Amino acid sequence: MKLSLNRLFEEAYEASSELQKKLASIYPIEFNVHFSSLSVMSIRLTKTEQILASEALSHPQFSLSLDSATMLYALRHQNIPAHAFEGDSELALMFFLAIKESNVDLEVLIYKHLGTIPALIIRSFATNTIKSHLSQDGYSRAHQLQAALRAMAIRVDRLEQVTTS
């Protein structure tokens, strides 16, 4: 099954003309994407056509393998780890940097052109990642505050002992 991504990219190009210029300089791009629990998909991008296919390419320029841990890392740090790439990593880096620097809201584009389920999956990954990150930060800040209050209480107790004796 093949799905045209032409409208999605047209809208992204309208939002960011720099994205179109950067991608045009590295076209054609052909790569496979493997999500841990799904079959391999392929993406073919040229100046005239952008296609998402349900079958893998036999000779992709690069491949991207994503499991849940890699996805969470990518969403948290806005960076895909090098071990997730196989093949022409320089082309992959140029492609993903062009997308990252475009400041296009990918979630909205995915919702409009691919539907609610892919957008909800991305939203839930991002929300869970942000919540876990904030709760870890909040816990460490609360822990630091408690330690500082304990230290001050000890100093006050010592000061009371010195003044009463």
JSON list of C-alpha atoms in Angstrom, two decimals:
[
{"chain": "A", "resi": 1, "resn": "MET", "atom": "CA", "xyz": [0.00, 0.00, 0.00]},
{"chain": "A", "resi": 2, "resn": "LYS", "atom": "CA", "xyz": [1.30, 3.44, -0.91]},
{"chain": "A", "resi": 3, "resn": "LEU", "atom": "CA", "xyz": [0.23, 6.71, 0.65]},
{"chain": "A", "resi": 4, "resn": "SER", "atom": "CA", "xyz": [1.01, 10.05, -0.96]},
{"chain": "A", "resi": 5, "resn": "LEU", "atom": "CA", "xyz": [2.58, 12.59, 1.37]},
{"chain": "A", "resi": 6, "resn": "ASN", "atom": "CA", "xyz": [2.47, 15.37, -1.25]},
{"chain": "A", "resi": 7, "resn": "ARG", "atom": "CA", "xyz": [-0.15, 17.49, 0.55]},
{"chain": "A", "resi": 8, "resn": "LEU", "atom": "CA", "xyz": [1.64, 17.10, 3.87]},
{"chain": "A", "resi": 9, "resn": "PHE", "atom": "CA", "xyz": [4.92, 18.32, 2.36]},
{"chain": "A", "resi": 10, "resn": "GLU", "atom": "CA", "xyz": [3.19, 21.14, 0.43]},
{"chain": "A", "resi": 11, "resn": "GLU", "atom": "CA", "xyz": [1.74, 22.45, 3.67]},
{"chain": "A", "resi": 12, "resn": "ALA", "atom": "CA", "xyz": [5.10, 22.07, 5.43]},
{"chain": "A", "resi": 13, "resn": "TYR", "atom": "CA", "xyz": [6.77, 23.99, 2.59]},
{"chain": "A", "resi": 14, "resn": "GLU", "atom": "CA", "xyz": [4.19, 26.78, 2.92]},
{"chain": "A", "resi": 15, "resn": "ALA", "atom": "CA", "xyz": [4.97, 27.03, 6.62]},
{"chain": "A", "resi": 16, "resn": "SER", "atom": "CA", "xyz": [8.73, 26.98, 6.03]},
{"chain": "A", "resi": 17, "resn": "SER", "atom": "CA", "xyz": [10.28, 27.87, 2.69]},
{"chain": "A", "resi": 18, "resn": "GLU", "atom": "CA", "xyz": [13.70, 27.03, 4.15]},
{"chain": "A", "resi": 19, "resn": "LEU", "atom": "CA", "xyz": [12.60, 23.42, 4.58]},
{"chain": "A", "resi": 20, "resn": "GLN", "atom": "CA", "xyz": [11.83, 23.15, 0.87]},
{"chain": "A", "resi": 21, "resn": "LYS", "atom": "CA", "xyz": [15.22, 24.62, -0.08]},
{"chain": "A", "resi": 22, "resn": "LYS", "atom": "CA", "xyz": [17.13, 22.34, 2.29]},
{"chain": "A", "resi": 23, "resn": "LEU", "atom": "CA", "xyz": [15.30, 19.19, 1.21]},
{"chain": "A", "resi": 24, "resn": "ALA", "atom": "CA", "xyz": [15.59, 20.09, -2.48]},
{"chain": "A", "resi": 25, "resn": "SER", "atom": "CA", "xyz": [19.36, 20.19, -2.08]},
{"chain": "A", "resi": 26, "resn": "ILE", "atom": "CA", "xyz": [19.47, 16.58, -0.84]},
{"chain": "A", "resi": 27, "resn": "TYR", "atom": "CA", "xyz": [16.67, 14.96, -2.90]},
{"chain": "A", "resi": 28, "resn": "PRO", "atom": "CA", "xyz": [16.09, 12.14, -3.77]},
{"chain": "A", "resi": 29, "resn": "ILE", "atom": "CA", "xyz": [15.84, 10.53, -0.35]},
{"chain": "A", "resi": 30, "resn": "GLU", "atom": "CA", "xyz": [14.82, 6.90, 0.08]},
{"chain": "A", "resi": 31, "resn": "PHE", "atom": "CA", "xyz": [14.82, 5.25, 3.48]},
{"chain": "A", "resi": 32, "resn": "ASN", "atom": "CA", "xyz": [13.21, 2.52, 5.55]},
{"chain": "A", "resi": 33, "resn": "VAL", "atom": "CA", "xyz": [11.66, 3.06, 8.97]},
{"chain": "A", "resi": 34, "resn": "HIS", "atom": "CA", "xyz": [11.23, 0.15, 11.36]},
{"chain": "A", "resi": 35, "resn": "PHE", "atom": "CA", "xyz": [9.15, 0.59, 14.50]},
{"chain": "A", "resi": 36, "resn": "SER", "atom": "CA", "xyz": [9.72, -2.23, 16.98]},
{"chain": "A", "resi": 37, "resn": "SER", "atom": "CA", "xyz": [6.21, -3.66, 16.90]},
{"chain": "A", "resi": 38, "resn": "LEU", "atom": "CA", "xyz": [5.29, -2.81, 13.30]},
{"chain": "A", "resi": 39, "resn": "SER", "atom": "CA", "xyz": [6.49, -3.96, 9.92]},
{"chain": "A", "resi": 40, "resn": "VAL", "atom": "CA", "xyz": [9.11, -1.99, 8.02]},
{"chain": "A", "resi": 41, "resn": "MET", "atom": "CA", "xyz": [7.82, 1.02, 6.07]},
{"chain": "A", "resi": 42, "resn": "SER", "atom": "CA", "xyz": [9.62, 3.06, 3.46]},
{"chain": "A", "resi": 43, "resn": "ILE", "atom": "CA", "xyz": [9.62, 6.71, 2.52]},
{"chain": "A", "resi": 44, "resn": "ARG", "atom": "CA", "xyz": [10.60, 8.04, -0.91]},
{"chain": "A", "resi": 45, "resn": "LEU", "atom": "CA", "xyz": [11.03, 11.76, -1.32]},
{"chain": "A", "resi": 46, "resn": "THR", "atom": "CA", "xyz": [11.76, 13.48, -4.63]},
{"chain": "A", "resi": 47, "resn": "LYS", "atom": "CA", "xyz": [11.17, 17.01, -5.87]},
{"chain": "A", "resi": 48, "resn": "THR", "atom": "CA", "xyz": [7.85, 15.96, -7.41]},
{"chain": "A", "resi": 49, "resn": "GLU", "atom": "CA", "xyz": [6.57, 13.13, -5.23]},
{"chain": "A", "resi": 50, "resn": "GLN", "atom": "CA", "xyz": [6.63, 12.07, -1.57]},
{"chain": "A", "resi": 51, "resn": "ILE", "atom": "CA", "xyz": [5.43, 8.53, -0.80]},
{"chain": "A", "resi": 52, "resn": "LEU", "atom": "CA", "xyz": [5.02, 6.43, 2.34]},
{"chain": "A", "resi": 53, "resn": "ALA", "atom": "CA", "xyz": [4.87, 2.72, 1.45]},
{"chain": "A", "resi": 54, "resn": "SER", "atom": "CA", "xyz": [4.03, -0.28, 3.59]},
{"chain": "A", "resi": 55, "resn": "GLU", "atom": "CA", "xyz": [6.83, -2.39, 2.11]},
{"chain": "A", "resi": 56, "resn": "ALA", "atom": "CA", "xyz": [10.56, -2.00, 2.67]},
{"chain": "A", "resi": 57, "resn": "LEU", "atom": "CA", "xyz": [12.90, -0.72, -0.02]},
{"chain": "A", "resi": 58, "resn": "SER", "atom": "CA", "xyz": [15.47, -3.23, -1.23]},
{"chain": "A", "resi": 59, "resn": "HIS", "atom": "CA", "xyz": [18.26, -0.63, -1.44]},
{"chain": "A", "resi": 60, "resn": "PRO", "atom": "CA", "xyz": [17.49, 2.30, 0.89]},
{"chain": "A", "resi": 61, "resn": "GLN", "atom": "CA", "xyz": [19.98, 5.12, 1.36]},
{"chain": "A", "resi": 62, "resn": "PHE", "atom": "CA", "xyz": [19.56, 4.70, 5.11]},
{"chain": "A", "resi": 63, "resn": "SER", "atom": "CA", "xyz": [17.36, 2.88, 7.59]},
{"chain": "A", "resi": 64, "resn": "LEU", "atom": "CA", "xyz": [15.95, 4.09, 10.87]},
{"chain": "A", "resi": 65, "resn": "SER", "atom": "CA", "xyz": [15.15, 1.52, 13.58]},
{"chain": "A", "resi": 66, "resn": "LEU", "atom": "CA", "xyz": [13.03, 2.82, 16.44]},
{"chain": "A", "resi": 67, "resn": "ASP", "atom": "CA", "xyz": [11.96, 1.03, 19.58]},
{"chain": "A", "resi": 68, "resn": "SER", "atom": "CA", "xyz": [10.03, 2.63, 22.44]},
{"chain": "A", "resi": 69, "resn": "ALA", "atom": "CA", "xyz": [13.19, 3.63, 24.33]},
{"chain": "A", "resi": 70, "resn": "THR", "atom": "CA", "xyz": [14.68, 5.30, 21.24]},
{"chain": "A", "resi": 71, "resn": "MET", "atom": "CA", "xyz": [11.40, 7.13, 20.57]},
{"chain": "A", "resi": 72, "resn": "LEU", "atom": "CA", "xyz": [11.24, 8.41, 24.14]},
{"chain": "A", "resi": 73, "resn": "TYR", "atom": "CA", "xyz": [14.87, 9.54, 23.93]},
{"chain": "A", "resi": 74, "resn": "ALA", "atom": "CA", "xyz": [14.20, 11.29, 20.62]},
{"chain": "A", "resi": 75, "resn": "LEU", "atom": "CA", "xyz": [11.14, 13.09, 21.97]},
{"chain": "A", "resi": 76, "resn": "ARG", "atom": "CA", "xyz": [12.86, 14.10, 25.19]},
{"chain": "A", "resi": 77, "resn": "HIS", "atom": "CA", "xyz": [16.14, 15.29, 23.69]},
{"chain": "A", "resi": 78, "resn": "GLN", "atom": "CA", "xyz": [14.91, 16.18, 20.19]},
{"chain": "A", "resi": 79, "resn": "ASN", "atom": "CA", "xyz": [17.70, 14.03, 18.85]},
{"chain": "A", "resi": 80, "resn": "ILE", "atom": "CA", "xyz": [17.76, 10.53, 17.40]},
{"chain": "A", "resi": 81, "resn": "PRO", "atom": "CA", "xyz": [20.67, 8.44, 18.70]},
{"chain": "A", "resi": 82, "resn": "ALA", "atom": "CA", "xyz": [23.30, 7.37, 16.16]},
{"chain": "A", "resi": 83, "resn": "HIS", "atom": "CA", "xyz": [22.74, 3.66, 16.82]},
{"chain": "A", "resi": 84, "resn": "ALA", "atom": "CA", "xyz": [19.23, 3.96, 15.32]},
{"chain": "A", "resi": 85, "resn": "PHE", "atom": "CA", "xyz": [20.65, 4.69, 11.84]},
{"chain": "A", "resi": 86, "resn": "GLU", "atom": "CA", "xyz": [22.11, 2.29, 9.31]},
{"chain": "A", "resi": 87, "resn": "GLY", "atom": "CA", "xyz": [23.51, 3.33, 5.95]},
{"chain": "A", "resi": 88, "resn": "ASP", "atom": "CA", "xyz": [24.21, 6.91, 4.87]},
{"chain": "A", "resi": 89, "resn": "SER", "atom": "CA", "xyz": [24.09, 8.58, 8.28]},
{"chain": "A", "resi": 90, "resn": "GLU", "atom": "CA", "xyz": [25.22, 11.93, 6.83]},
{"chain": "A", "resi": 91, "resn": "LEU", "atom": "CA", "xyz": [22.16, 12.10, 4.57]},
{"chain": "A", "resi": 92, "resn": "ALA", "atom": "CA", "xyz": [19.94, 11.04, 7.48]},
{"chain": "A", "resi": 93, "resn": "LEU", "atom": "CA", "xyz": [21.44, 13.75, 9.67]},
{"chain": "A", "resi": 94, "resn": "MET", "atom": "CA", "xyz": [20.91, 16.42, 6.99]},
{"chain": "A", "resi": 95, "resn": "PHE", "atom": "CA", "xyz": [17.31, 15.29, 6.47]},
{"chain": "A", "resi": 96, "resn": "PHE", "atom": "CA", "xyz": [16.35, 15.29, 10.15]},
{"chain": "A", "resi": 97, "resn": "LEU", "atom": "CA", "xyz": [18.19, 18.54, 10.86]},
{"chain": "A", "resi": 98, "resn": "ALA", "atom": "CA", "xyz": [16.28, 20.22, 8.03]},
{"chain": "A", "resi": 99, "resn": "ILE", "atom": "CA", "xyz": [13.01, 19.05, 9.56]},
{"chain": "A", "resi": 100, "resn": "LYS", "atom": "CA", "xyz": [14.04, 20.00, 13.10]},
{"chain": "A", "resi": 101, "resn": "GLU", "atom": "CA", "xyz": [15.20, 23.50, 12.11]},
{"chain": "A", "resi": 102, "resn": "SER", "atom": "CA", "xyz": [12.05, 24.20, 10.08]},
{"chain": "A", "resi": 103, "resn": "ASN", "atom": "CA", "xyz": [9.92, 24.77, 13.21]},
{"chain": "A", "resi": 104, "resn": "VAL", "atom": "CA", "xyz": [6.95, 23.15, 11.47]},
{"chain": "A", "resi": 105, "resn": "ASP", "atom": "CA", "xyz": [4.37, 21.67, 13.85]},
{"chain": "A", "resi": 106, "resn": "LEU", "atom": "CA", "xyz": [4.65, 18.05, 12.77]},
{"chain": "A", "resi": 107, "resn": "GLU", "atom": "CA", "xyz": [1.92, 16.90, 15.14]},
{"chain": "A", "resi": 108, "resn": "VAL", "atom": "CA", "xyz": [-0.67, 19.13, 13.43]},
{"chain": "A", "resi": 109, "resn": "LEU", "atom": "CA", "xyz": [0.46, 18.04, 9.97]},
{"chain": "A", "resi": 110, "resn": "ILE", "atom": "CA", "xyz": [0.30, 14.37, 10.96]},
{"chain": "A", "resi": 111, "resn": "TYR", "atom": "CA", "xyz": [-3.17, 14.86, 12.42]},
{"chain": "A", "resi": 112, "resn": "LYS", "atom": "CA", "xyz": [-4.47, 16.64, 9.32]},
{"chain": "A", "resi": 113, "resn": "HIS", "atom": "CA", "xyz": [-3.00, 14.26, 6.76]},
{"chain": "A", "resi": 114, "resn": "LEU", "atom": "CA", "xyz": [-2.53, 10.88, 8.45]},
{"chain": "A", "resi": 115, "resn": "GLY", "atom": "CA", "xyz": [-5.37, 10.91, 10.98]},
{"chain": "A", "resi": 116, "resn": "THR", "atom": "CA", "xyz": [-6.01, 10.98, 14.68]},
{"chain": "A", "resi": 117, "resn": "ILE", "atom": "CA", "xyz": [-4.38, 7.71, 15.72]},
{"chain": "A", "resi": 118, "resn": "PRO", "atom": "CA", "xyz": [-0.81, 8.56, 14.58]},
{"chain": "A", "resi": 119, "resn": "ALA", "atom": "CA", "xyz": [-1.19, 12.05, 16.07]},
{"chain": "A", "resi": 120, "resn": "LEU", "atom": "CA", "xyz": [-2.50, 10.64, 19.35]},
{"chain": "A", "resi": 121, "resn": "ILE", "atom": "CA", "xyz": [0.42, 8.20, 19.52]},
{"chain": "A", "resi": 122, "resn": "ILE", "atom": "CA", "xyz": [2.89, 11.06, 19.09]},
{"chain": "A", "resi": 123, "resn": "ARG", "atom": "CA", "xyz": [0.97, 13.19, 21.63]},
{"chain": "A", "resi": 124, "resn": "SER", "atom": "CA", "xyz": [0.92, 10.39, 24.21]},
{"chain": "A", "resi": 125, "resn": "PHE", "atom": "CA", "xyz": [4.65, 9.72, 23.77]},
{"chain": "A", "resi": 126, "resn": "ALA", "atom": "CA", "xyz": [5.41, 13.43, 24.16]},
{"chain": "A", "resi": 127, "resn": "THR", "atom": "CA", "xyz": [3.04, 13.92, 27.11]},
{"chain": "A", "resi": 128, "resn": "ASN", "atom": "CA", "xyz": [4.32, 10.88, 28.99]},
{"chain": "A", "resi": 129, "resn": "THR", "atom": "CA", "xyz": [7.91, 11.92, 28.35]},
{"chain": "A", "resi": 130, "resn": "ILE", "atom": "CA", "xyz": [7.30, 15.48, 29.54]},
{"chain": "A", "resi": 131, "resn": "LYS", "atom": "CA", "xyz": [5.37, 14.29, 32.62]},
{"chain": "A", "resi": 132, "resn": "SER", "atom": "CA", "xyz": [8.07, 11.83, 33.62]},
{"chain": "A", "resi": 133, "resn": "HIS", "atom": "CA", "xyz": [10.76, 14.45, 33.04]},
{"chain": "A", "resi": 134, "resn": "LEU", "atom": "CA", "xyz": [8.87, 17.04, 35.10]},
{"chain": "A", "resi": 135, "resn": "SER", "atom": "CA", "xyz": [8.14, 14.61, 37.92]},
{"chain": "A", "resi": 136, "resn": "GLN", "atom": "CA", "xyz": [11.83, 13.66, 38.09]},
{"chain": "A", "resi": 137, "resn": "ASP", "atom": "CA", "xyz": [12.82, 17.34, 38.14]},
{"chain": "A", "resi": 138, "resn": "GLY", "atom": "CA", "xyz": [10.13, 18.14, 40.71]},
{"chain": "A", "resi": 139, "resn": "TYR", "atom": "CA", "xyz": [11.25, 15.27, 42.91]},
{"chain": "A", "resi": 140, "resn": "SER", "atom": "CA", "xyz": [14.89, 16.35, 42.82]},
{"chain": "A", "resi": 141, "resn": "ARG", "atom": "CA", "xyz": [13.96, 19.97, 43.55]},
{"chain": "A", "resi": 142, "resn": "ALA", "atom": "CA", "xyz": [11.74, 18.91, 46.44]},
{"chain": "A", "resi": 143, "resn": "HIS", "atom": "CA", "xyz": [14.53, 16.68, 47.74]},
{"chain": "A", "resi": 144, "resn": "GLN", "atom": "CA", "xyz": [17.02, 19.58, 47.56]},
{"chain": "A", "resi": 145, "resn": "LEU", "atom": "CA", "xyz": [14.59, 21.87, 49.37]},
{"chain": "A", "resi": 146, "resn": "GLN", "atom": "CA", "xyz": [14.02, 19.30, 52.13]},
{"chain": "A", "resi": 147, "resn": "ALA", "atom": "CA", "xyz": [17.77, 18.86, 52.57]},
{"chain": "A", "resi": 148, "resn": "ALA", "atom": "CA", "xyz": [18.27, 22.63, 52.81]},
{"chain": "A", "resi": 149, "resn": "LEU", "atom": "CA", "xyz": [15.46, 22.94, 55.38]},
{"chain": "A", "resi": 150, "resn": "ARG", "atom": "CA", "xyz": [16.93, 20.09, 57.44]},
{"chain": "A", "resi": 151, "resn": "ALA", "atom": "CA", "xyz": [20.35, 21.75, 57.40]},
{"chain": "A", "resi": 152, "resn": "MET", "atom": "CA", "xyz": [18.81, 25.05, 58.54]},
{"chain": "A", "resi": 153, "resn": "ALA", "atom": "CA", "xyz": [16.85, 23.30, 61.31]},
{"chain": "A", "resi": 154, "resn": "ILE", "atom": "CA", "xyz": [20.05, 21.68, 62.57]},
{"chain": "A", "resi": 155, "resn": "ARG", "atom": "CA", "xyz": [21.81, 25.06, 62.59]},
{"chain": "A", "resi": 156, "resn": "VAL", "atom": "CA", "xyz": [18.90, 26.65, 64.48]},
{"chain": "A", "resi": 157, "resn": "ASP", "atom": "CA", "xyz": [18.98, 23.84, 67.06]},
{"chain": "A", "resi": 158, "resn": "ARG", "atom": "CA", "xyz": [22.74, 24.32, 67.53]},
{"chain": "A", "resi": 159, "resn": "LEU", "atom": "CA", "xyz": [22.28, 28.07, 67.85]},
{"chain": "A", "resi": 160, "resn": "GLU", "atom": "CA", "xyz": [19.56, 27.54, 70.50]},
{"chain": "A", "resi": 161, "resn": "GLN", "atom": "CA", "xyz": [21.86, 25.21, 72.43]},
{"chain": "A", "resi": 162, "resn": "VAL", "atom": "CA", "xyz": [24.69, 27.75, 72.36]},
{"chain": "A", "resi": 163, "resn": "THR", "atom": "CA", "xyz": [22.46, 30.64, 73.49]},
{"chain": "A", "resi": 164, "resn": "THR", "atom": "CA", "xyz": [20.73, 28.68, 76.30]},
{"chain": "A", "resi": 165, "resn": "SER", "atom": "CA", "xyz": [23.89, 27.25, 77.83]}
]
